[in-house]
Amino acid sequence: PINIKFWQEAPSQEAIDHFMKQYNIDITKPVLSWAGRPVKVKNLPYLFKSVSKVHQKMAVNFLIAGDMTNSFWDMKELEQEYNVQPIYLGLLTHDDLKVMYYVTDIYLHTSNYEGFGLVVSDAETCGTIVVSRNTAGTSDIIEHEKSGYLIDGDEEEFSSKVIKLLESDEKLKKMSSYAREMIENRFDEGKMFDDIVESIKETKNK
């Protein structure tokens, strides 16, 4: 279950303004973000290359949350190879992470594989659209073309979906609203508990 109440309670405008100022985020540019541990499975080269291709079409803020000190990759090498300069946020509290999701237009998820994918579900609960590589973990959370996109292809396909979304405010708002409702309907703690109990009863009766 997801802490829906926490994530869906929007941060104050004061908290958002402070966050934007603290990390020098340009409010005139769309915001892309990523959060996690920089381990091999997260495939940061795919992430950086995708952002680079987006940046060739439009200027964006690219936020990275997490401890990068023990990264599997040399972050400076990634920056230079793909000509991408992220805004590093470091480790965030849950409150600050929530602010990040609320200022984010599209959350990027490029892992080679996942378990459940909490960052994806948390982002969607905030109404943040997720573009993700199509893996078993994320396909359980994202409804393709409704709450986000599941990408089977390379960085070119991934970045093209991001660009098309950023070019359509109407599409962004529609998918954002759908993502929040979908997560609430599917992963509400009470509903999940009731579903588990019902499943046990059905199994017992067979």
XYZ file of C-alpha atoms in Angstrom:
206
model
C 0.000 0.000 0.000
C 1.008 3.605 -0.671
C 0.685 6.461 1.792
C -1.820 8.167 -0.458
C -2.904 10.767 2.099
C 0.666 12.021 2.546
C 1.587 12.222 -1.131
C -1.705 13.736 -2.311
C -1.613 16.545 0.248
C -0.029 19.287 -1.846
C 2.876 21.227 -0.330
C 2.326 24.894 0.409
C 3.234 27.505 -2.170
C 5.785 28.781 0.338
C 7.461 25.362 0.420
C 7.484 25.197 -3.373
C 8.929 28.708 -3.726
C 11.620 27.908 -1.154
C 12.512 24.676 -2.959
C 12.789 26.412 -6.339
C 14.969 29.153 -4.892
C 17.127 26.813 -2.813
C 18.128 24.735 -5.844
C 18.122 27.603 -8.351
C 15.454 25.997 -10.542
C 14.354 28.137 -13.494
C 10.563 28.473 -13.234
C 10.340 29.330 -16.950
C 11.552 25.852 -17.987
C 9.850 22.454 -17.699
C 11.128 20.183 -14.943
C 12.301 16.601 -15.420
C 13.406 14.586 -12.404
C 14.903 11.315 -11.235
C 15.445 9.915 -7.730
C 17.221 6.850 -6.465
C 20.504 5.084 -5.852
C 23.108 5.371 -8.642
C 23.611 1.616 -9.001
C 24.169 -0.236 -12.274
C 20.576 -1.417 -12.692
C 19.325 2.201 -12.761
C 21.022 2.699 -16.149
C 22.019 6.343 -15.788
C 23.665 6.473 -19.246
C 20.212 5.812 -20.763
C 18.809 8.545 -18.525
C 21.463 11.113 -19.457
C 21.282 10.322 -23.163
C 17.485 10.676 -23.112
C 17.684 14.037 -21.324
C 20.363 15.157 -23.786
C 18.032 14.437 -26.699
C 15.211 16.344 -24.988
C 17.553 19.260 -24.355
C 18.378 19.422 -28.059
C 14.733 20.348 -28.663
C 13.991 22.501 -25.603
C 15.607 23.860 -22.449
C 14.653 21.955 -19.291
C 15.543 21.691 -15.632
C 16.872 18.201 -14.854
C 16.743 17.295 -11.150
C 18.539 14.348 -9.557
C 17.733 13.364 -5.969
C 19.860 10.904 -4.029
C 23.353 10.290 -2.710
C 25.671 10.290 -5.728
C 28.936 9.910 -3.786
C 29.247 6.159 -4.407
C 27.834 6.119 -7.922
C 28.544 3.134 -10.179
C 29.271 5.746 -12.851
C 31.517 8.803 -12.852
C 28.866 11.525 -12.877
C 31.249 14.113 -14.353
C 31.967 11.770 -17.263
C 28.240 11.351 -17.891
C 27.761 15.125 -17.816
C 30.569 15.656 -20.323
C 29.685 12.768 -22.624
C 26.034 13.796 -22.982
C 26.433 17.534 -22.427
C 23.900 17.457 -19.588
C 24.144 19.434 -16.352
C 21.756 18.111 -13.716
C 20.697 20.011 -10.628
C 21.832 17.721 -7.823
C 19.471 17.819 -4.851
C 21.267 15.297 -2.643
C 19.342 13.132 -0.179
C 15.893 14.577 0.452
C 13.450 14.187 3.293
C 10.053 12.789 2.322
C 8.629 16.300 2.620
C 11.206 17.719 0.200
C 10.857 14.731 -2.112
C 7.141 15.443 -2.275
C 7.875 19.048 -3.247
C 10.167 17.748 -5.990
C 7.367 15.605 -7.407
C 4.935 18.529 -7.325
C 7.281 20.837 -9.251
C 8.144 18.057 -11.722
C 6.384 17.916 -15.078
C 7.658 14.440 -15.978
C 9.438 11.888 -13.825
C 11.955 9.759 -15.752
C 12.469 6.098 -14.892
C 15.170 4.255 -16.825
C 15.965 1.171 -14.722
C 16.744 -2.104 -16.469
C 14.334 -3.828 -14.080
C 12.448 -3.047 -10.883
C 10.567 -4.631 -8.036
C 7.440 -2.637 -7.302
C 9.000 0.763 -8.043
C 8.018 2.985 -5.112
C 9.376 6.180 -6.691
C 7.049 5.608 -9.644
C 3.967 5.067 -7.495
C 4.838 7.972 -5.190
C 5.306 10.296 -8.173
C 2.001 9.251 -9.720
C 0.206 9.698 -6.410
C 1.358 13.315 -6.512
C -0.067 13.587 -10.024
C 3.347 13.495 -11.678
C 3.417 11.791 -15.066
C 6.036 9.064 -15.427
C 7.842 8.031 -18.588
C 9.514 4.700 -17.910
C 11.218 1.834 -19.616
C 8.793 -1.065 -19.833
C 9.702 -3.429 -16.995
C 7.653 -5.859 -14.910
C 7.674 -3.577 -11.873
C 6.610 -0.384 -13.604
C 4.038 -2.002 -15.881
C 2.071 -2.906 -12.740
C 1.864 0.782 -11.782
C 1.738 2.771 -15.030
C -1.208 2.604 -17.408
C 0.390 3.167 -20.783
C -0.779 6.364 -22.493
C -3.109 7.147 -19.571
C -0.986 7.776 -16.465
C 2.342 7.705 -18.266
C 4.308 5.900 -20.949
C 6.057 2.516 -20.987
C 8.917 2.538 -23.477
C 10.229 -0.631 -25.117
C 12.697 1.141 -27.379
C 15.872 3.167 -27.161
C 16.641 6.670 -25.931
C 15.287 8.196 -29.131
C 11.819 6.777 -28.496
C 12.007 7.621 -24.794
C 12.950 11.255 -25.386
C 10.373 11.718 -28.152
C 7.568 10.795 -25.722
C 8.909 13.267 -23.180
C 9.092 16.039 -25.778
C 5.560 15.408 -27.068
C 4.186 15.550 -23.529
C 6.021 18.772 -22.721
C 4.574 20.318 -25.867
C 0.995 19.652 -24.741
C -0.180 21.284 -21.500
C -3.640 19.789 -22.026
C -2.229 16.260 -22.265
C -0.062 16.802 -19.187
C -3.031 17.950 -17.088
C -5.273 15.113 -18.265
C -2.688 12.420 -17.557
C -1.765 13.996 -14.219
C -5.361 13.849 -13.047
C -5.747 10.267 -14.270
C -2.548 9.163 -12.489
C -3.768 10.435 -9.118
C -7.164 8.776 -9.469
C -5.704 5.504 -10.724
C -3.295 5.163 -7.801
C -6.015 6.053 -5.298
C -8.398 3.491 -6.755
C -5.846 0.729 -7.121
C -3.492 1.103 -4.183
C -5.556 2.609 -1.376
C -4.498 0.863 1.855
C -8.051 0.029 2.945
C -9.029 -1.310 -0.462
C -5.876 -3.419 -0.723
C -6.513 -4.877 2.745
C -10.097 -5.760 1.815
C -8.912 -7.342 -1.460
C -6.365 -9.502 0.388
C -8.964 -10.651 2.917
C -11.391 -11.481 0.108
C -8.683 -13.405 -1.738
C -7.944 -15.465 1.385
C -11.639 -16.230 1.846
C -11.998 -17.332 -1.774
C -8.911 -19.530 -1.495
C -10.183 -21.102 1.726
C -13.551 -21.897 0.151
C -12.075 -23.692 -2.846
